[in-house]
């Protein structure tokens, strides 16, 4: 009986062990597939070209701070304080030289490590003027991170030429190339895949992100909200529902499908076709959204089976195609598992909370910008903010457009701490007075606004409504604000530089720009409402000096 019991207990253990061993073998087989020596070399050149393109975009303004505000991201989290202009300037030639050496395959691994650090530092500093970051340089950097440890200099490189000159045999290590191809391909394809997942999560199983007025309003936000002329494609798409719904579906399909290339490693034609879809999506973002990230295009090399193209005939063992790979080194397996786990955690959970640039979940345009029920055409109201500058001379249209397009300015309205508002406005004054010295800027105001897109069939446009001022700061240091707090019926506020005596309250509810009176009495600490505020969100506003000032709010979203 004991023997039978032991045997019965051993069965599930054997099953678990067998399943684990099967997983390990499949893991090893996937990442250590033979071949890929030429493809990794081409991929090195492609990543290098993309990085050089990125450096060229950054280097022209690398030493010029784009903002008086500073938010350390990525590699700069390990640096004490804000880096000096001299330090950032020194990184530019280092990035150029190391990336050129990496692309040419000279001291490839060392050059790659130096290139990655220097380029990461420059790209991270470029986005340090805002609490979050945009994604222009993220795909090249992710591809470079995934390329770490690759044997990229074994072919098509100066390192290979040096070995040949020294009469040494060419390097060809069985099973040492496939993992790089797969990981870089996953990194490149995942940029769009994760973005599409965010859109699907926001819209739900009903595809509300696509089958609604959402794309119409996304395009209005992309262009009209920041006073940017629409592209001809965007102007055509927003005019009719069938156009923007169809293009939204095509957009989701184009973002989701390239990741399938990771499952088609032995189907080069399928992988190449998915690479063309990836290229089409990059180009479409430029044509429709005016987001021309053409420096991403070299990364499409990750979808091509370059070894098959270079040698159409069957490769012999000297080319690594039929050589036995053996067991994958533990360090490599740990790197792969760690990279994938960390990337997945960032993409589907943490997003930018850890400030570890360039890892992100790419949530841009993911929110469904339409009102439920989504199958009906309704107006859409977008709560936001704007900066108003008081100047001796009116700003030129091009100067105002620059202010309207500053990402860090566009999101200041979410701040509700008076001291933080003052600090941010000081940054605005410092930056704009330095950039536009002839304007005679004397003060800056931060407004809470609503932009309304009228329902189809009205022409696609945004109408702006100014609701209230959050804060105002002048060059003499005088700061004015009425920001307070709402607790049930009690509004507590301690206005700075304002007299709210005798002021009446009005309310804006549910992001609508229509003001409603609020019954309240003024007392020493603020206001006492006749009834608690039921709507969420709701903004309470008081007039002082002829201008509306935000006093308090009720908003579960925090702003």
Coordinates of C-alpha atoms in Angstrom, one line a residue:
X1 CA 0.0 0.0 0.0
X2 CA 2.9 2.4 0.8
X3 CA 4.3 1.6 -2.6
X4 CA 1.0 2.4 -4.3
X5 CA 0.6 5.6 -2.3
X6 CA 4.1 6.7 -3.2
X7 CA 3.4 6.0 -6.8
X8 CA 0.1 8.0 -6.8
X9 CA 1.9 10.9 -5.2
X10 CA 4.6 10.7 -7.7
X11 CA 2.3 11.0 -10.7
X12 CA 1.3 14.7 -10.3
X13 CA 4.9 15.5 -9.4
X14 CA 6.0 13.8 -12.6
X15 CA 3.4 15.6 -14.5
X16 CA 4.4 19.0 -13.2
X17 CA 8.1 18.2 -13.8
X18 CA 7.3 17.1 -17.3
X19 CA 5.4 20.2 -18.1
X20 CA 8.1 22.3 -16.7
X21 CA 10.7 20.5 -18.7
X22 CA 8.6 20.9 -21.9
X23 CA 8.3 24.6 -21.2
X24 CA 12.1 24.9 -20.7
X25 CA 12.8 23.1 -24.0
X26 CA 10.3 25.2 -25.9
X27 CA 11.8 28.4 -24.3
X28 CA 15.3 27.2 -25.3
X29 CA 14.2 26.3 -28.8
X30 CA 12.4 29.6 -29.4
X31 CA 15.3 31.8 -28.3
X32 CA 18.2 29.6 -29.5
X33 CA 17.0 28.7 -33.0
X34 CA 19.9 28.4 -35.5
X35 CA 20.9 31.0 -38.0
X36 CA 20.5 34.7 -37.9
X37 CA 24.1 35.8 -38.1
X38 CA 23.6 38.1 -41.1
X39 CA 20.2 39.3 -39.8
X40 CA 21.7 40.4 -36.5
X41 CA 24.4 42.3 -38.4
X42 CA 21.7 44.1 -40.5
X43 CA 19.7 44.8 -37.4
X44 CA 22.7 46.4 -35.8
X45 CA 23.0 48.7 -38.8
X46 CA 19.3 49.5 -38.7
X47 CA 19.2 50.3 -35.0
X48 CA 22.3 52.4 -35.4
X49 CA 20.7 54.3 -38.3
X50 CA 17.6 54.9 -36.3
X51 CA 19.6 56.1 -33.3
X52 CA 21.7 58.4 -35.4
X53 CA 18.5 59.9 -36.8
X54 CA 17.3 60.4 -33.3
X55 CA 20.5 62.0 -32.2
X56 CA 20.3 64.4 -35.2
X57 CA 16.8 65.4 -34.1
X58 CA 17.9 66.0 -30.5
X59 CA 21.4 67.4 -30.8
X60 CA 20.3 70.8 -32.2
X61 CA 18.6 71.8 -28.9
X62 CA 20.2 69.3 -26.5
X63 CA 21.9 72.0 -24.4
X64 CA 18.9 74.4 -24.4
X65 CA 16.4 73.7 -21.7
X66 CA 12.9 73.6 -23.1
X67 CA 11.4 74.5 -19.7
X68 CA 12.2 76.2 -16.5
X69 CA 10.6 73.1 -14.8
X70 CA 12.6 69.9 -14.4
X71 CA 11.3 66.3 -14.0
X72 CA 14.1 63.7 -14.0
X73 CA 13.3 60.6 -16.0
X74 CA 15.1 57.4 -16.8
X75 CA 18.9 57.5 -16.4
X76 CA 18.8 61.0 -14.8
X77 CA 17.0 59.6 -11.7
X78 CA 20.5 58.5 -10.6
X79 CA 21.9 62.0 -11.1
X80 CA 21.8 64.5 -8.2
X81 CA 19.9 67.6 -9.4
X82 CA 19.6 69.0 -12.8
X83 CA 22.5 68.3 -15.2
X84 CA 24.4 71.3 -16.4
X85 CA 24.4 72.5 -20.0
X86 CA 28.1 71.6 -20.2
X87 CA 27.4 68.0 -19.2
X88 CA 24.6 67.6 -21.7
X89 CA 26.7 69.3 -24.4
X90 CA 29.5 66.8 -23.7
X91 CA 27.1 63.9 -24.3
X92 CA 26.4 64.9 -27.9
X93 CA 29.8 64.0 -29.4
X94 CA 30.0 60.9 -27.3
X95 CA 26.6 59.8 -28.6
X96 CA 27.6 60.6 -32.2
X97 CA 30.9 58.8 -32.1
X98 CA 29.8 55.7 -30.2
X99 CA 26.7 55.3 -32.3
X100 CA 28.7 55.6 -35.5
X101 CA 31.2 53.0 -34.2
X102 CA 28.3 50.7 -33.2
X103 CA 26.7 51.1 -36.7
X104 CA 29.9 50.4 -38.4
X105 CA 30.6 47.5 -36.1
X106 CA 33.9 48.8 -34.5
X107 CA 34.4 47.4 -31.0
X108 CA 30.7 46.7 -31.4
X109 CA 29.7 45.7 -27.9
X110 CA 31.6 48.5 -26.1
X111 CA 30.4 51.0 -28.7
X112 CA 26.8 49.9 -28.2
X113 CA 26.9 50.2 -24.5
X114 CA 28.3 53.7 -24.6
X115 CA 25.9 54.7 -27.4
X116 CA 22.9 53.4 -25.4
X117 CA 23.9 55.3 -22.3
X118 CA 24.7 58.6 -24.1
X119 CA 21.6 58.5 -26.3
X120 CA 19.4 57.5 -23.4
X121 CA 20.7 60.5 -21.4
X122 CA 20.1 62.9 -24.3
X123 CA 16.6 61.6 -25.0
X124 CA 15.7 61.6 -21.3
X125 CA 16.8 65.1 -20.9
X126 CA 14.8 66.2 -23.9
X127 CA 11.6 65.2 -22.1
X128 CA 12.6 66.4 -18.7
X129 CA 10.5 69.5 -18.9
X130 CA 7.3 67.6 -18.3
X131 CA 6.1 65.1 -15.8
X132 CA 5.3 62.5 -18.5
X133 CA 6.9 62.0 -21.9
X134 CA 6.2 61.7 -25.5
X135 CA 7.3 58.7 -27.6
X136 CA 9.2 60.0 -30.5
X137 CA 12.5 58.4 -29.5
X138 CA 11.1 55.4 -27.6
X139 CA 11.1 52.7 -30.3
X140 CA 14.8 53.1 -31.3
X141 CA 15.8 53.1 -27.6
X142 CA 13.8 50.0 -26.8
X143 CA 15.3 48.3 -29.8
X144 CA 18.8 49.3 -28.6
X145 CA 18.0 48.0 -25.1
X146 CA 16.8 44.7 -26.5
X147 CA 20.0 44.5 -28.6
X148 CA 22.2 44.5 -25.4
X149 CA 24.6 41.6 -25.4
X150 CA 24.0 40.7 -29.0
X151 CA 26.7 39.4 -31.2
X152 CA 26.1 42.2 -33.7
X153 CA 29.8 42.5 -34.8
X154 CA 30.3 39.0 -36.1
X155 CA 29.4 39.9 -39.7
X156 CA 29.1 43.0 -41.9
X157 CA 31.3 44.9 -39.5
X158 CA 34.7 46.5 -39.1
X159 CA 35.4 44.0 -36.3
X160 CA 34.8 41.2 -38.9
X161 CA 37.2 42.9 -41.3
X162 CA 39.9 43.1 -38.6
X163 CA 39.5 39.4 -37.9
X164 CA 39.9 38.7 -41.6
X165 CA 42.9 40.9 -41.9
X166 CA 44.5 39.1 -39.0
X167 CA 43.7 35.8 -40.8
X168 CA 41.3 34.6 -38.1
X169 CA 38.3 32.5 -38.9
X170 CA 34.9 34.4 -39.0
X171 CA 32.9 34.3 -35.8
X172 CA 29.8 32.2 -36.0
X173 CA 28.4 30.9 -32.7
X174 CA 25.5 28.4 -33.0
X175 CA 22.3 29.5 -31.3
X176 CA 23.7 33.0 -30.4
X177 CA 21.8 35.1 -32.8
X178 CA 18.1 34.1 -32.9
X179 CA 17.3 35.5 -29.4
X180 CA 18.4 39.0 -30.5
X181 CA 16.2 38.9 -33.5
X182 CA 13.1 37.8 -31.6
X183 CA 13.6 40.2 -28.7
X184 CA 14.2 43.2 -30.9
X185 CA 11.2 42.2 -33.1
X186 CA 9.0 42.0 -30.0
X187 CA 10.2 45.4 -28.8
X188 CA 9.5 47.0 -32.1
X189 CA 6.1 45.5 -32.7
X190 CA 5.0 45.9 -29.1
X191 CA 5.1 49.7 -29.3
X192 CA 2.0 49.6 -31.5
X193 CA 0.5 46.4 -29.9
X194 CA 0.5 47.9 -26.4
X195 CA -1.0 51.1 -27.6
X196 CA -3.8 49.2 -29.3
X197 CA -4.4 47.2 -26.1
X198 CA -4.8 50.5 -24.2
X199 CA -7.4 51.6 -26.8
X200 CA -9.3 48.3 -26.6
X201 CA -9.2 48.3 -22.8
X202 CA -10.7 51.8 -22.8
X203 CA -13.3 51.0 -25.4
X204 CA -14.3 47.5 -24.2
X205 CA -15.4 44.5 -26.2
X206 CA -17.9 46.6 -28.1
X207 CA -15.0 48.4 -29.9
X208 CA -16.3 51.7 -28.7
X209 CA -12.9 53.3 -29.4
X210 CA -13.5 52.7 -33.1
X211 CA -17.3 52.5 -33.5
X212 CA -18.2 55.9 -32.1
X213 CA -17.4 59.6 -32.7
X214 CA -14.1 59.0 -30.8
X215 CA -11.7 59.4 -33.7
X216 CA -13.4 62.5 -34.9
X217 CA -12.8 64.1 -31.5
X218 CA -9.3 62.6 -31.2
X219 CA -8.4 64.4 -34.4
X220 CA -9.9 67.7 -33.2
X221 CA -7.9 67.3 -30.0
X222 CA -4.7 66.6 -32.0
X223 CA -5.1 69.7 -34.2
X224 CA -7.8 72.2 -33.2
X225 CA -7.1 72.0 -29.5
X226 CA -3.5 73.3 -30.0
X227 CA -4.3 75.5 -33.0
X228 CA -2.4 73.3 -35.4
X229 CA -3.6 73.1 -39.0
X230 CA -5.2 69.8 -39.9
X231 CA -3.7 67.5 -42.4
X232 CA -5.7 67.0 -45.6
X233 CA -6.3 63.4 -44.5
X234 CA -7.6 64.4 -41.0
X235 CA -9.8 67.1 -42.6
X236 CA -11.3 64.5 -44.9
X237 CA -11.7 61.8 -42.2
X238 CA -13.6 63.9 -39.6
X239 CA -16.2 65.0 -42.1
X240 CA -18.2 61.7 -42.1
X241 CA -18.9 59.0 -39.6
X242 CA -18.2 56.1 -41.9
X243 CA -14.8 57.5 -42.6
X244 CA -13.6 57.9 -39.1
X245 CA -15.1 54.7 -37.9
X246 CA -13.5 52.7 -40.8
X247 CA -10.1 54.3 -40.3
X248 CA -10.3 53.7 -36.5
X249 CA -10.9 49.9 -37.2
X250 CA -8.0 49.8 -39.7
X251 CA -5.8 51.6 -37.2
X252 CA -6.5 49.1 -34.5
X253 CA -5.8 46.2 -36.9
X254 CA -2.6 47.7 -38.1
X255 CA -1.4 48.2 -34.6
X256 CA -2.3 44.7 -33.4
X257 CA -1.1 42.5 -36.3
X258 CA 2.7 43.1 -36.4
X259 CA 3.2 41.3 -33.0
X260 CA 2.1 38.1 -34.8
X261 CA 5.5 38.2 -36.5
X262 CA 7.0 36.8 -33.3
X263 CA 5.0 33.6 -33.9
X264 CA 6.0 33.4 -37.6
X265 CA 9.7 33.0 -37.2
X266 CA 9.8 30.2 -39.8
X267 CA 7.5 32.0 -42.2
X268 CA 9.6 34.8 -43.7
X269 CA 7.0 36.0 -46.2
X270 CA 4.4 36.4 -43.4
X271 CA 6.9 38.3 -41.3
X272 CA 7.8 40.6 -44.2
X273 CA 4.1 41.3 -44.9
X274 CA 3.6 42.2 -41.2
X275 CA 6.6 44.4 -41.4
X276 CA 5.0 46.2 -44.3
X277 CA 1.9 46.7 -42.1
X278 CA 4.1 48.2 -39.4
X279 CA 5.7 50.5 -42.0
X280 CA 2.2 51.5 -43.2
X281 CA 1.2 52.4 -39.7
X282 CA 4.3 54.6 -39.2
X283 CA 3.6 56.4 -42.4
X284 CA -0.1 56.7 -41.7
X285 CA 0.6 58.4 -38.4
X286 CA 2.5 61.0 -40.4
X287 CA -0.1 61.5 -43.1
X288 CA -3.1 61.7 -40.8
X289 CA -1.8 62.9 -37.5
X290 CA 1.3 64.8 -38.6
X291 CA 3.3 62.7 -36.3
X292 CA 6.3 62.1 -38.7
X293 CA 8.5 59.6 -36.8
X294 CA 10.4 58.5 -40.0
X295 CA 13.4 57.7 -37.9
X296 CA 11.5 54.6 -36.8
X297 CA 11.5 53.2 -40.4
X298 CA 14.9 51.5 -40.3
X299 CA 13.6 49.3 -37.4
X300 CA 11.4 47.5 -40.0
X301 CA 14.6 45.5 -40.7
X302 CA 13.6 43.3 -37.7
X303 CA 10.8 41.8 -39.7
X304 CA 13.0 40.5 -42.6
X305 CA 14.8 37.2 -42.8
X306 CA 18.1 38.6 -44.1
X307 CA 20.0 35.3 -44.0
X308 CA 17.5 33.8 -46.4
X309 CA 17.8 36.8 -48.7
X310 CA 21.6 36.8 -48.7
X311 CA 21.9 33.0 -49.2
X312 CA 18.7 31.6 -50.8
X313 CA 20.2 28.2 -50.9
X314 CA 20.3 26.0 -47.8
X315 CA 23.0 27.2 -45.4
X316 CA 25.7 24.8 -44.3
X317 CA 26.9 24.4 -40.7
X318 CA 29.5 27.1 -41.1
X319 CA 26.8 29.6 -41.4
X320 CA 25.2 28.4 -38.2
X321 CA 21.9 27.2 -39.7
X322 CA 22.3 23.5 -39.0
X323 CA 24.8 23.7 -36.2
X324 CA 23.5 22.5 -32.8
X325 CA 22.9 25.4 -30.5
X326 CA 23.2 23.6 -27.2
X327 CA 21.8 24.8 -23.9
X328 CA 21.2 28.6 -23.7
X329 CA 23.4 30.3 -21.1
X330 CA 21.6 31.1 -17.9
X331 CA 22.7 34.7 -18.0
X332 CA 21.0 35.1 -21.4
X333 CA 17.9 33.4 -20.2
X334 CA 17.7 35.6 -17.1
X335 CA 18.2 38.7 -19.3
X336 CA 15.3 37.7 -21.6
X337 CA 13.0 36.8 -18.8
X338 CA 13.8 39.9 -16.9
X339 CA 13.4 42.2 -19.9
X340 CA 10.1 40.7 -20.9
X341 CA 8.7 40.7 -17.3
X342 CA 9.7 44.2 -16.6
X343 CA 8.5 45.5 -20.0
X344 CA 5.1 43.8 -19.5
X345 CA 4.8 45.2 -16.0
X346 CA 5.5 48.7 -17.3
X347 CA 3.3 48.3 -20.4
X348 CA 0.2 46.8 -18.7
X349 CA 0.4 48.2 -15.2
X350 CA 3.0 50.7 -14.0
X351 CA 3.1 52.8 -17.2
X352 CA 5.2 55.9 -16.3
X353 CA 4.8 55.8 -12.6
X354 CA 8.4 54.8 -12.0
X355 CA 9.7 57.4 -14.5
X356 CA 11.8 54.8 -16.1
X357 CA 12.1 56.3 -19.6
X358 CA 11.7 54.9 -22.2
X359 CA 9.4 52.2 -20.8
X360 CA 5.7 53.1 -21.2
X361 CA 2.3 51.8 -22.0
X362 CA 1.8 54.3 -24.9
X363 CA -1.6 55.6 -23.6
X364 CA -1.7 58.6 -26.1
X365 CA -5.2 58.8 -27.7
X366 CA -6.3 55.7 -25.8
X367 CA -9.2 57.3 -24.0
X368 CA -12.6 57.1 -25.7
X369 CA -13.5 60.7 -26.4
X370 CA -17.2 60.3 -26.9
X371 CA -20.3 60.3 -24.7
X372 CA -22.3 57.2 -24.0
X373 CA -24.4 55.8 -25.6
X374 CA -21.7 55.6 -28.3
X375 CA -23.9 54.7 -31.2
X376 CA -25.5 58.2 -31.0
X377 CA -23.9 61.4 -32.3
X378 CA -23.5 63.8 -29.3
X379 CA -21.5 66.9 -28.5
X380 CA -18.2 66.2 -26.7
X381 CA -16.8 68.4 -24.0
X382 CA -13.1 68.3 -23.1
X383 CA -12.1 69.9 -19.8
X384 CA -8.6 71.4 -20.0
X385 CA -6.6 74.5 -19.5
X386 CA -4.6 77.3 -21.2
X387 CA -2.0 79.8 -20.4
X388 CA -2.8 83.5 -20.9
X389 CA 0.1 86.0 -20.9
X390 CA -0.3 89.6 -20.1
X391 CA 2.1 91.5 -22.3
X392 CA 3.0 95.1 -23.3
X393 CA 2.8 94.0 -27.0
X394 CA 0.4 91.4 -28.3
X395 CA 2.0 88.1 -29.0
X396 CA 2.3 87.2 -32.7
X397 CA 0.2 84.2 -33.9
X398 CA 3.3 82.0 -34.2
X399 CA 4.3 82.9 -30.6
X400 CA 0.8 82.1 -29.3
X401 CA 0.8 78.8 -31.2
X402 CA 4.1 77.9 -29.5
X403 CA 2.5 78.5 -26.1
X404 CA -0.6 76.5 -27.0
X405 CA 1.4 73.5 -28.1
X406 CA 3.7 73.3 -25.1
X407 CA 2.7 70.0 -23.6
X408 CA 3.8 70.9 -20.1
X409 CA 1.6 74.1 -20.2
X410 CA -1.4 72.1 -21.5
X411 CA -1.5 70.0 -18.4
X412 CA -0.8 72.6 -15.7
X413 CA -4.6 73.0 -15.1
X414 CA -4.7 69.7 -13.2
X415 CA -2.8 71.2 -10.3
X416 CA -4.8 72.3 -7.3
X417 CA -2.1 73.1 -4.8
X418 CA -1.7 76.9 -4.7
X419 CA 2.0 76.8 -4.0
X420 CA 2.5 74.4 -6.9
X421 CA 0.5 76.6 -9.2
X422 CA 2.6 79.5 -8.2
X423 CA 5.8 77.6 -8.9
X424 CA 4.5 76.4 -12.3
X425 CA 3.5 80.0 -13.3
X426 CA 6.9 81.2 -12.3
X427 CA 8.4 78.6 -14.7
X428 CA 6.1 79.9 -17.4
X429 CA 7.1 83.5 -16.8
X430 CA 10.8 82.7 -16.8
X431 CA 10.6 80.6 -20.0
X432 CA 8.4 82.9 -22.0
X433 CA 10.2 86.1 -21.0
X434 CA 13.4 84.5 -22.1
X435 CA 11.9 83.3 -25.3
X436 CA 9.9 86.4 -26.2
X437 CA 11.9 89.3 -24.7
X438 CA 10.3 91.9 -27.0
X439 CA 6.8 91.2 -25.9
X440 CA 7.2 92.8 -22.5
X441 CA 5.4 89.9 -20.6
X442 CA 4.3 91.1 -17.2
X443 CA 2.0 88.3 -15.9
X444 CA 0.8 84.8 -16.6
X445 CA -2.7 83.3 -15.9
X446 CA -3.7 79.7 -15.7
X447 CA -7.2 79.1 -16.9
X448 CA -9.6 76.2 -16.5
X449 CA -11.4 75.8 -19.9
X450 CA -13.9 73.6 -21.7
X451 CA -13.6 72.9 -25.4
X452 CA -16.8 71.6 -27.0
X453 CA -17.1 69.7 -30.2
X454 CA -20.7 70.1 -31.6
X455 CA -22.4 66.9 -32.5
X456 CA -22.4 65.5 -36.1
X457 CA -23.7 66.7 -38.6
X458 CA -22.4 70.0 -37.4
X459 CA -19.0 70.8 -38.9
X460 CA -16.1 69.3 -36.9
X461 CA -14.6 72.1 -34.7
X462 CA -13.8 73.0 -31.1
X463 CA -15.5 76.0 -29.4
X464 CA -13.6 77.2 -26.3
X465 CA -15.2 78.4 -23.1
X466 CA -13.1 80.0 -20.3
X467 CA -14.5 78.8 -16.9
X468 CA -12.2 80.2 -14.2
X469 CA -8.7 81.3 -13.3
X470 CA -6.7 78.9 -11.1
X471 CA -3.9 81.4 -10.5
X472 CA -2.2 84.5 -11.7
X473 CA 1.4 85.6 -11.1
X474 CA 3.1 88.8 -12.2
X475 CA 6.8 89.7 -12.6
X476 CA 6.7 91.6 -9.3
X477 CA 6.0 88.3 -7.5
X478 CA 2.3 89.1 -6.7
X479 CA 0.3 85.9 -6.8
X480 CA -3.5 85.7 -6.9
X481 CA -5.6 82.6 -6.4
X482 CA -8.8 81.5 -4.7
X483 CA -8.1 77.8 -4.6
X484 CA -9.7 76.1 -1.7
X485 CA -11.4 72.8 -0.7
X486 CA -14.9 71.4 -0.7
X487 CA -16.0 69.2 2.2
X488 CA -19.7 68.4 2.1
X489 CA -21.5 71.8 2.3
X490 CA -18.4 73.6 3.5
X491 CA -16.1 75.5 1.1
X492 CA -12.9 76.4 2.8
X493 CA -10.7 79.0 1.0
X494 CA -8.0 81.5 1.9
X495 CA -7.7 83.7 -1.2
X496 CA -4.4 85.3 -1.9
X497 CA -4.4 88.8 -3.4
X498 CA -8.1 88.7 -3.9
X499 CA -11.2 90.0 -2.0
X500 CA -14.1 87.6 -2.2
X501 CA -16.3 89.6 0.2
X502 CA -19.8 89.7 -1.2
X503 CA -18.9 87.3 -4.1
X504 CA -21.6 84.9 -5.3
X505 CA -20.8 81.3 -6.4
X506 CA -21.7 79.7 -9.7
X507 CA -21.1 76.1 -10.7
X508 CA -20.0 74.2 -13.8
X509 CA -21.2 70.7 -13.7
X510 CA -20.2 67.5 -15.7
X511 CA -17.7 69.3 -17.8
X512 CA -20.5 71.4 -19.4
X513 CA -19.7 75.1 -20.1
X514 CA -23.1 76.3 -18.8
X515 CA -22.9 78.2 -15.5
X516 CA -25.5 77.5 -12.8
X517 CA -26.1 79.7 -9.7
X518 CA -25.2 78.1 -6.3
X519 CA -27.1 79.1 -3.1
X520 CA -24.4 79.8 -0.5
X521 CA -23.6 82.2 2.3
X522 CA -20.2 83.8 2.8
X523 CA -18.4 83.5 6.2
X524 CA -15.0 83.9 7.7
X525 CA -13.6 80.7 6.3
X526 CA -15.2 80.6 2.9
X527 CA -18.7 79.6 2.0
X528 CA -21.5 77.4 3.4
X529 CA -23.6 75.8 0.6
X530 CA -27.3 75.4 1.0
X531 CA -27.1 71.9 -0.4
X532 CA -24.2 69.5 -0.9
X533 CA -22.9 69.3 -4.5
X534 CA -24.2 66.1 -6.1
X535 CA -22.5 66.3 -9.5
X536 CA -19.1 64.8 -10.2
X537 CA -17.2 66.7 -11.6
X538 CA -18.4 70.1 -10.4
X539 CA -16.4 73.3 -10.2
X540 CA -17.4 76.2 -7.9
X541 CA -16.4 79.6 -9.2
X542 CA -16.5 83.1 -7.6
X543 CA -16.0 86.5 -9.3
X544 CA -13.4 89.0 -7.9
X545 CA -12.1 92.0 -9.8
X546 CA -14.4 91.2 -12.7
X547 CA -12.8 87.8 -13.3
X548 CA -13.9 84.3 -12.4
X549 CA -11.7 82.4 -10.0
X550 CA -11.9 78.7 -9.2
X551 CA -12.7 78.2 -5.5
X552 CA -13.3 74.5 -5.1
X553 CA -14.3 71.3 -6.9
X554 CA -15.8 67.9 -6.5
X555 CA -14.1 65.5 -8.8
X556 CA -13.3 61.8 -8.3
X557 CA -10.6 62.1 -11.0
X558 CA -8.8 64.6 -8.9
X559 CA -9.0 67.6 -11.2

